[in-house]
Amino acid sequence: MNGSTDLSKQMEDYLKNIYKLQEESSPVSTNAIAGKMDISPASVTSMTKKLGQMKLLAYKRYKGVTLTGRGVKVALEIIRHHRLLELYLNQKVGMEWHKVDAEAEELEHVLSEELEAAMDRALDYPTIDPHGDPIPAKDGTIVSPEETVLTELEAGRSTVISRVTQESSDVLRYLGDHGIFPDVIVSVEEQAPLAGTVTIKVEGRTIALGRDVARCIYVLATDRDN
């Protein structure tokens, strides 16, 4: 991989996960990193010190870490590899969308630039992966649509699912079994915060989702007629 051949798989995983957390809130706390990666805060502290010495992130005492420009570049390269692999496995190999993440996790670290380019051509230079997440361009740019979380969509509105951020393969299988994929039209029948559910209609079928799951489903901010 360009610019990251001196990094271990573990280091690359740290940078990728810090980048994702940084999209939500910055700086990123060591506890947040530990929670996302399911490791101890002490291990995070040790690794962030190493990455800081390598000028891949900056640490602010009592606040957390932020990736440097170089750290962002490496993280985006890993994410690009991961999402291209997911799409290739899904579209060209026929692997179901709830299974591709685990395979891509392993392959993203060993993908050569030549194979990356070949997959990009074979997929006709895609911009999103099977879950709707944007695939960073080679230069690191990302194009994201204007979207909102399903739990924020008022009852009676219809729009298009843009992406599903859920990482659990079991949940993804469940959503897929009910036809909940990116580019599918969805309408909100009822928002019931006290009951903890969002009732939606997808392809003529009505389903009640728990709000934790619904928060992982993003939809376009514009309405769509059924």
PDB file of C-alpha atoms in Angstrom:
ATOM      1  CA  MET A   1       0.000   0.000   0.000  1.00  0.00           C
ATOM      2  CA  ASN A   2       1.253   3.448  -0.850  1.00  0.00           C
ATOM      3  CA  GLY A   3       2.508   5.389   2.142  1.00  0.00           C
ATOM      4  CA  SER A   4       1.720   2.712   4.720  1.00  0.00           C
ATOM      5  CA  THR A   5       4.069  -0.185   3.984  1.00  0.00           C
ATOM      6  CA  ASP A   6       5.846   0.466   7.295  1.00  0.00           C
ATOM      7  CA  LEU A   7       2.627   0.030   9.297  1.00  0.00           C
ATOM      8  CA  SER A   8       1.340  -3.138  10.872  1.00  0.00           C
ATOM      9  CA  LYS A   9      -2.179  -4.464  10.327  1.00  0.00           C
ATOM     10  CA  GLN A  10      -3.020  -3.378  13.864  1.00  0.00           C
ATOM     11  CA  MET A  11      -1.814   0.166  13.241  1.00  0.00           C
ATOM     12  CA  GLU A  12      -3.873   0.389  10.066  1.00  0.00           C
ATOM     13  CA  ASP A  13      -6.942  -0.810  11.973  1.00  0.00           C
ATOM     14  CA  TYR A  14      -6.417   1.895  14.589  1.00  0.00           C
ATOM     15  CA  LEU A  15      -6.186   4.632  11.960  1.00  0.00           C
ATOM     16  CA  LYS A  16      -9.275   3.360  10.132  1.00  0.00           C
ATOM     17  CA  ASN A  17     -11.370   3.216  13.299  1.00  0.00           C
ATOM     18  CA  ILE A  18     -10.163   6.567  14.603  1.00  0.00           C
ATOM     19  CA  TYR A  19     -11.122   8.111  11.265  1.00  0.00           C
ATOM     20  CA  LYS A  20     -14.652   6.671  11.525  1.00  0.00           C
ATOM     21  CA  LEU A  21     -15.013   7.908  15.115  1.00  0.00           C
ATOM     22  CA  GLN A  22     -13.608  11.291  14.117  1.00  0.00           C
ATOM     23  CA  GLU A  23     -16.435  11.656  11.568  1.00  0.00           C
ATOM     24  CA  GLU A  24     -18.874  11.599  14.496  1.00  0.00           C
ATOM     25  CA  SER A  25     -16.900  13.659  17.023  1.00  0.00           C
ATOM     26  CA  SER A  26     -13.399  15.096  17.251  1.00  0.00           C
ATOM     27  CA  PRO A  27     -11.067  14.786  19.124  1.00  0.00           C
ATOM     28  CA  VAL A  28     -11.621  11.074  19.745  1.00  0.00           C
ATOM     29  CA  SER A  29     -11.257   9.760  23.296  1.00  0.00           C
ATOM     30  CA  THR A  30      -9.206   6.673  24.091  1.00  0.00           C
ATOM     31  CA  ASN A  31     -12.321   5.148  25.687  1.00  0.00           C
ATOM     32  CA  ALA A  32     -14.235   5.576  22.426  1.00  0.00           C
ATOM     33  CA  ILE A  33     -11.440   3.842  20.513  1.00  0.00           C
ATOM     34  CA  ALA A  34     -11.298   1.039  23.075  1.00  0.00           C
ATOM     35  CA  GLY A  35     -15.051   0.537  22.843  1.00  0.00           C
ATOM     36  CA  LYS A  36     -15.146   0.454  19.050  1.00  0.00           C
ATOM     37  CA  MET A  37     -12.205  -1.928  18.757  1.00  0.00           C
ATOM     38  CA  ASP A  38     -13.120  -4.000  21.832  1.00  0.00           C
ATOM     39  CA  ILE A  39      -9.710  -3.618  23.472  1.00  0.00           C
ATOM     40  CA  SER A  40      -8.446  -2.180  26.757  1.00  0.00           C
ATOM     41  CA  PRO A  41      -7.917   1.590  27.222  1.00  0.00           C
ATOM     42  CA  ALA A  42      -4.329   0.825  28.296  1.00  0.00           C
ATOM     43  CA  SER A  43      -3.630  -0.840  24.938  1.00  0.00           C
ATOM     44  CA  VAL A  44      -5.122   2.168  23.150  1.00  0.00           C
ATOM     45  CA  THR A  45      -2.925   4.567  25.106  1.00  0.00           C
ATOM     46  CA  SER A  46       0.187   2.587  24.185  1.00  0.00           C
ATOM     47  CA  MET A  47      -0.681   2.419  20.494  1.00  0.00           C
ATOM     48  CA  THR A  48      -1.721   6.060  20.181  1.00  0.00           C
ATOM     49  CA  LYS A  49       1.652   7.065  21.612  1.00  0.00           C
ATOM     50  CA  LYS A  50       3.374   5.041  18.881  1.00  0.00           C
ATOM     51  CA  LEU A  51       1.174   6.524  16.175  1.00  0.00           C
ATOM     52  CA  GLY A  52       1.812   9.976  17.577  1.00  0.00           C
ATOM     53  CA  GLN A  53       5.571   9.447  17.377  1.00  0.00           C
ATOM     54  CA  MET A  54       5.054   8.466  13.733  1.00  0.00           C
ATOM     55  CA  LYS A  55       3.199  11.765  13.126  1.00  0.00           C
ATOM     56  CA  LEU A  56       0.000   9.907  12.185  1.00  0.00           C
ATOM     57  CA  LEU A  57      -2.091  11.460  14.930  1.00  0.00           C
ATOM     58  CA  ALA A  58      -1.957  14.271  17.457  1.00  0.00           C
ATOM     59  CA  TYR A  59      -2.873  13.881  21.120  1.00  0.00           C
ATOM     60  CA  LYS A  60      -4.428  16.561  23.309  1.00  0.00           C
ATOM     61  CA  ARG A  61      -4.267  15.802  27.012  1.00  0.00           C
ATOM     62  CA  TYR A  62      -7.681  15.136  28.585  1.00  0.00           C
ATOM     63  CA  LYS A  63      -9.335  15.620  25.180  1.00  0.00           C
ATOM     64  CA  GLY A  64      -8.235  12.801  22.890  1.00  0.00           C
ATOM     65  CA  VAL A  65      -6.638  12.261  19.503  1.00  0.00           C
ATOM     66  CA  THR A  66      -7.073  13.567  15.976  1.00  0.00           C
ATOM     67  CA  LEU A  67      -5.503  12.170  12.834  1.00  0.00           C
ATOM     68  CA  THR A  68      -2.875  14.226  11.073  1.00  0.00           C
ATOM     69  CA  GLY A  69      -3.025  14.778   7.317  1.00  0.00           C
ATOM     70  CA  ARG A  70      -0.853  11.713   6.784  1.00  0.00           C
ATOM     71  CA  GLY A  71      -2.962   9.684   9.187  1.00  0.00           C
ATOM     72  CA  VAL A  72      -6.139  10.615   7.299  1.00  0.00           C
ATOM     73  CA  LYS A  73      -4.516   9.640   3.996  1.00  0.00           C
ATOM     74  CA  VAL A  74      -3.594   6.182   5.290  1.00  0.00           C
ATOM     75  CA  ALA A  75      -7.025   5.680   6.877  1.00  0.00           C
ATOM     76  CA  LEU A  76      -8.818   6.601   3.656  1.00  0.00           C
ATOM     77  CA  GLU A  77      -6.639   4.228   1.671  1.00  0.00           C
ATOM     78  CA  ILE A  78      -7.554   1.363   4.001  1.00  0.00           C
ATOM     79  CA  ILE A  79     -11.235   2.297   3.833  1.00  0.00           C
ATOM     80  CA  ARG A  80     -11.069   2.490   0.030  1.00  0.00           C
ATOM     81  CA  HIS A  81      -9.563  -0.999  -0.118  1.00  0.00           C
ATOM     82  CA  HIS A  82     -12.150  -2.350   2.315  1.00  0.00           C
ATOM     83  CA  ARG A  83     -15.177  -0.968   0.509  1.00  0.00           C
ATOM     84  CA  LEU A  84     -13.931  -1.921  -2.950  1.00  0.00           C
ATOM     85  CA  LEU A  85     -13.366  -5.455  -1.675  1.00  0.00           C
ATOM     86  CA  GLU A  86     -16.848  -5.593  -0.166  1.00  0.00           C
ATOM     87  CA  LEU A  87     -18.416  -4.528  -3.447  1.00  0.00           C
ATOM     88  CA  TYR A  88     -16.294  -6.887  -5.530  1.00  0.00           C
ATOM     89  CA  LEU A  89     -17.106  -9.836  -3.271  1.00  0.00           C
ATOM     90  CA  ASN A  90     -20.794  -8.943  -3.398  1.00  0.00           C
ATOM     91  CA  GLN A  91     -21.184  -8.169  -7.108  1.00  0.00           C
ATOM     92  CA  LYS A  92     -18.561 -10.338  -8.777  1.00  0.00           C
ATOM     93  CA  VAL A  93     -18.247 -13.276  -6.382  1.00  0.00           C
ATOM     94  CA  GLY A  94     -21.880 -13.359  -5.257  1.00  0.00           C
ATOM     95  CA  MET A  95     -21.215 -13.180  -1.522  1.00  0.00           C
ATOM     96  CA  GLU A  96     -24.167 -11.883   0.497  1.00  0.00           C
ATOM     97  CA  TRP A  97     -23.871  -8.364   1.911  1.00  0.00           C
ATOM     98  CA  HIS A  98     -23.838  -9.516   5.527  1.00  0.00           C
ATOM     99  CA  LYS A  99     -20.756 -11.690   4.920  1.00  0.00           C
ATOM    100  CA  VAL A 100     -18.441  -9.362   2.980  1.00  0.00           C
ATOM    101  CA  ASP A 101     -17.219  -7.207   5.884  1.00  0.00           C
ATOM    102  CA  ALA A 102     -15.329  -9.994   7.657  1.00  0.00           C
ATOM    103  CA  GLU A 103     -13.594 -11.069   4.438  1.00  0.00           C
ATOM    104  CA  ALA A 104     -12.668  -7.502   3.529  1.00  0.00           C
ATOM    105  CA  GLU A 105     -11.220  -6.953   7.013  1.00  0.00           C
ATOM    106  CA  GLU A 106      -8.534  -9.519   6.261  1.00  0.00           C
ATOM    107  CA  LEU A 107      -7.898  -8.701   2.607  1.00  0.00           C
ATOM    108  CA  GLU A 108      -7.748  -4.913   2.933  1.00  0.00           C
ATOM    109  CA  HIS A 109      -4.256  -5.053   4.427  1.00  0.00           C
ATOM    110  CA  VAL A 110      -2.689  -7.128   1.651  1.00  0.00           C
ATOM    111  CA  LEU A 111      -4.436  -5.699  -1.419  1.00  0.00           C
ATOM    112  CA  SER A 112      -1.873  -4.541  -3.981  1.00  0.00           C
ATOM    113  CA  GLU A 113      -2.284  -1.286  -5.884  1.00  0.00           C
ATOM    114  CA  GLU A 114      -2.444  -3.258  -9.142  1.00  0.00           C
ATOM    115  CA  LEU A 115      -5.308  -5.449  -7.913  1.00  0.00           C
ATOM    116  CA  GLU A 116      -7.085  -2.437  -6.444  1.00  0.00           C
ATOM    117  CA  ALA A 117      -6.985  -0.719  -9.839  1.00  0.00           C
ATOM    118  CA  ALA A 118      -8.178  -3.885 -11.594  1.00  0.00           C
ATOM    119  CA  MET A 119     -11.146  -4.255  -9.234  1.00  0.00           C
ATOM    120  CA  ASP A 120     -11.990  -0.578  -9.657  1.00  0.00           C
ATOM    121  CA  ARG A 121     -12.120  -1.027 -13.457  1.00  0.00           C
ATOM    122  CA  ALA A 122     -14.092  -4.279 -13.220  1.00  0.00           C
ATOM    123  CA  LEU A 123     -16.686  -2.530 -11.041  1.00  0.00           C
ATOM    124  CA  ASP A 124     -16.835   0.469 -13.407  1.00  0.00           C
ATOM    125  CA  TYR A 125     -15.324   2.893 -10.899  1.00  0.00           C
ATOM    126  CA  PRO A 126     -17.988   2.695  -8.170  1.00  0.00           C
ATOM    127  CA  THR A 127     -18.682   5.368  -5.561  1.00  0.00           C
ATOM    128  CA  ILE A 128     -20.552   3.302  -2.919  1.00  0.00           C
ATOM    129  CA  ASP A 129     -20.147  -0.151  -1.360  1.00  0.00           C
ATOM    130  CA  PRO A 130     -22.945  -2.742  -0.838  1.00  0.00           C
ATOM    131  CA  HIS A 131     -24.044  -1.013   2.365  1.00  0.00           C
ATOM    132  CA  GLY A 132     -24.221   2.413   0.717  1.00  0.00           C
ATOM    133  CA  ASP A 133     -21.076   3.786   2.360  1.00  0.00           C
ATOM    134  CA  PRO A 134     -19.060   6.075   0.071  1.00  0.00           C
ATOM    135  CA  ILE A 135     -15.876   4.638  -1.446  1.00  0.00           C
ATOM    136  CA  PRO A 136     -13.058   7.200  -1.188  1.00  0.00           C
ATOM    137  CA  ALA A 137     -11.606   8.131  -4.560  1.00  0.00           C
ATOM    138  CA  LYS A 138      -7.959   7.435  -5.257  1.00  0.00           C
ATOM    139  CA  ASP A 139      -7.118  11.024  -4.280  1.00  0.00           C
ATOM    140  CA  GLY A 140      -8.978  10.639  -0.971  1.00  0.00           C
ATOM    141  CA  THR A 141     -12.052  12.678  -1.830  1.00  0.00           C
ATOM    142  CA  ILE A 142     -15.464  11.415  -0.692  1.00  0.00           C
ATOM    143  CA  VAL A 143     -18.846  12.372  -2.108  1.00  0.00           C
ATOM    144  CA  SER A 144     -21.740  11.882   0.292  1.00  0.00           C
ATOM    145  CA  PRO A 145     -25.429  12.626  -0.398  1.00  0.00           C
ATOM    146  CA  GLU A 146     -27.605  14.843   1.778  1.00  0.00           C
ATOM    147  CA  GLU A 147     -29.190  12.360   4.141  1.00  0.00           C
ATOM    148  CA  THR A 148     -30.856  11.880   7.500  1.00  0.00           C
ATOM    149  CA  VAL A 149     -31.351   9.023   9.956  1.00  0.00           C
ATOM    150  CA  LEU A 150     -34.530   6.956   9.589  1.00  0.00           C
ATOM    151  CA  THR A 151     -35.554   7.797  13.170  1.00  0.00           C
ATOM    152  CA  GLU A 152     -35.704  11.485  12.172  1.00  0.00           C
ATOM    153  CA  LEU A 153     -38.049  10.972   9.202  1.00  0.00           C
ATOM    154  CA  GLU A 154     -41.617  12.066   9.917  1.00  0.00           C
ATOM    155  CA  ALA A 155     -44.469   9.573   9.611  1.00  0.00           C
ATOM    156  CA  GLY A 156     -46.070   9.691   6.163  1.00  0.00           C
ATOM    157  CA  ARG A 157     -42.869  10.508   4.303  1.00  0.00           C
ATOM    158  CA  SER A 158     -41.266   8.290   1.676  1.00  0.00           C
ATOM    159  CA  THR A 159     -37.691   8.435   0.473  1.00  0.00           C
ATOM    160  CA  VAL A 160     -34.781   6.207  -0.566  1.00  0.00           C
ATOM    161  CA  ILE A 161     -32.424   4.309   1.717  1.00  0.00           C
ATOM    162  CA  SER A 162     -28.928   5.704   1.173  1.00  0.00           C
ATOM    163  CA  ARG A 163     -26.822   3.497   3.450  1.00  0.00           C
ATOM    164  CA  VAL A 164     -26.908   1.051   6.336  1.00  0.00           C
ATOM    165  CA  THR A 165     -24.149   1.506   8.906  1.00  0.00           C
ATOM    166  CA  GLN A 166     -24.941  -1.588  10.974  1.00  0.00           C
ATOM    167  CA  GLU A 167     -21.891  -3.882  11.257  1.00  0.00           C
ATOM    168  CA  SER A 168     -23.562  -6.923  12.827  1.00  0.00           C
ATOM    169  CA  SER A 169     -23.852  -9.678  10.232  1.00  0.00           C
ATOM    170  CA  ASP A 170     -26.962 -11.024  11.981  1.00  0.00           C
ATOM    171  CA  VAL A 171     -28.718  -7.665  11.804  1.00  0.00           C
ATOM    172  CA  LEU A 172     -27.678  -7.153   8.177  1.00  0.00           C
ATOM    173  CA  ARG A 173     -29.039 -10.597   7.307  1.00  0.00           C
ATOM    174  CA  TYR A 174     -32.317  -9.712   9.034  1.00  0.00           C
ATOM    175  CA  LEU A 175     -32.602  -6.392   7.183  1.00  0.00           C
ATOM    176  CA  GLY A 176     -31.734  -8.047   3.883  1.00  0.00           C
ATOM    177  CA  ASP A 177     -34.383 -10.706   4.434  1.00  0.00           C
ATOM    178  CA  HIS A 178     -36.911  -7.866   4.690  1.00  0.00           C
ATOM    179  CA  GLY A 179     -35.672  -6.112   1.541  1.00  0.00           C
ATOM    180  CA  ILE A 180     -33.953  -3.264   3.376  1.00  0.00           C
ATOM    181  CA  PHE A 181     -31.027  -2.283   1.141  1.00  0.00           C
ATOM    182  CA  PRO A 182     -29.561   0.957  -0.247  1.00  0.00           C
ATOM    183  CA  ASP A 183     -31.539   2.430  -3.198  1.00  0.00           C
ATOM    184  CA  VAL A 184     -34.798   0.868  -1.966  1.00  0.00           C
ATOM    185  CA  ILE A 185     -37.816   3.137  -1.383  1.00  0.00           C
ATOM    186  CA  VAL A 186     -38.977   3.241   2.241  1.00  0.00           C
ATOM    187  CA  SER A 187     -41.958   4.994   3.806  1.00  0.00           C
ATOM    188  CA  VAL A 188     -42.422   5.679   7.501  1.00  0.00           C
ATOM    189  CA  GLU A 189     -45.763   4.490   8.837  1.00  0.00           C
ATOM    190  CA  GLU A 190     -45.200   5.398  12.500  1.00  0.00           C
ATOM    191  CA  GLN A 191     -42.535   6.822  14.787  1.00  0.00           C
ATOM    192  CA  ALA A 192     -43.094   5.451  18.308  1.00  0.00           C
ATOM    193  CA  PRO A 193     -40.216   6.569  20.562  1.00  0.00           C
ATOM    194  CA  LEU A 194     -41.937   5.434  23.765  1.00  0.00           C
ATOM    195  CA  ALA A 195     -42.480   1.965  22.324  1.00  0.00           C
ATOM    196  CA  GLY A 196     -38.936   2.019  20.960  1.00  0.00           C
ATOM    197  CA  THR A 197     -39.974   1.263  17.382  1.00  0.00           C
ATOM    198  CA  VAL A 198     -40.156   2.722  13.888  1.00  0.00           C
ATOM    199  CA  THR A 199     -42.762   1.129  11.632  1.00  0.00           C
ATOM    200  CA  ILE A 200     -41.898   1.280   7.943  1.00  0.00           C
ATOM    201  CA  LYS A 201     -43.163  -0.059   4.633  1.00  0.00           C
ATOM    202  CA  VAL A 202     -40.706  -1.535   2.138  1.00  0.00           C
ATOM    203  CA  GLU A 203     -41.821  -3.056  -1.160  1.00  0.00           C
ATOM    204  CA  GLY A 204     -45.373  -3.424   0.113  1.00  0.00           C
ATOM    205  CA  ARG A 205     -44.375  -5.073   3.382  1.00  0.00           C
ATOM    206  CA  THR A 206     -44.763  -3.463   6.807  1.00  0.00           C
ATOM    207  CA  ILE A 207     -42.115  -4.030   9.454  1.00  0.00           C
ATOM    208  CA  ALA A 208     -41.485  -2.606  12.932  1.00  0.00           C
ATOM    209  CA  LEU A 209     -37.811  -1.963  13.647  1.00  0.00           C
ATOM    210  CA  GLY A 210     -36.207  -1.280  16.994  1.00  0.00           C
ATOM    211  CA  ARG A 211     -34.918   2.281  17.160  1.00  0.00           C
ATOM    212  CA  ASP A 212     -31.329   1.134  17.723  1.00  0.00           C
ATOM    213  CA  VAL A 213     -31.463  -0.654  14.379  1.00  0.00           C
ATOM    214  CA  ALA A 214     -33.360   2.197  12.696  1.00  0.00           C
ATOM    215  CA  ARG A 215     -30.619   4.645  13.746  1.00  0.00           C
ATOM    216  CA  CYS A 216     -28.223   2.678  11.561  1.00  0.00           C
ATOM    217  CA  ILE A 217     -30.371   3.256   8.467  1.00  0.00           C
ATOM    218  CA  TYR A 218     -29.781   6.504   6.587  1.00  0.00           C
ATOM    219  CA  VAL A 219     -32.176   7.868   3.988  1.00  0.00           C
ATOM    220  CA  LEU A 220     -32.018  10.659   1.422  1.00  0.00           C
ATOM    221  CA  ALA A 221     -33.263  13.973   2.749  1.00  0.00           C
ATOM    222  CA  THR A 222     -35.527  14.420  -0.297  1.00  0.00           C
ATOM    223  CA  ASP A 223     -38.962  12.817  -0.577  1.00  0.00           C
ATOM    224  CA  ARG A 224     -39.776  10.103  -3.091  1.00  0.00           C
ATOM    225  CA  ASP A 225     -43.182   9.208  -4.474  1.00  0.00           C
ATOM    226  CA  ASN A 226     -44.222   5.552  -4.223  1.00  0.00           C
TER     227      ASN A 226
END
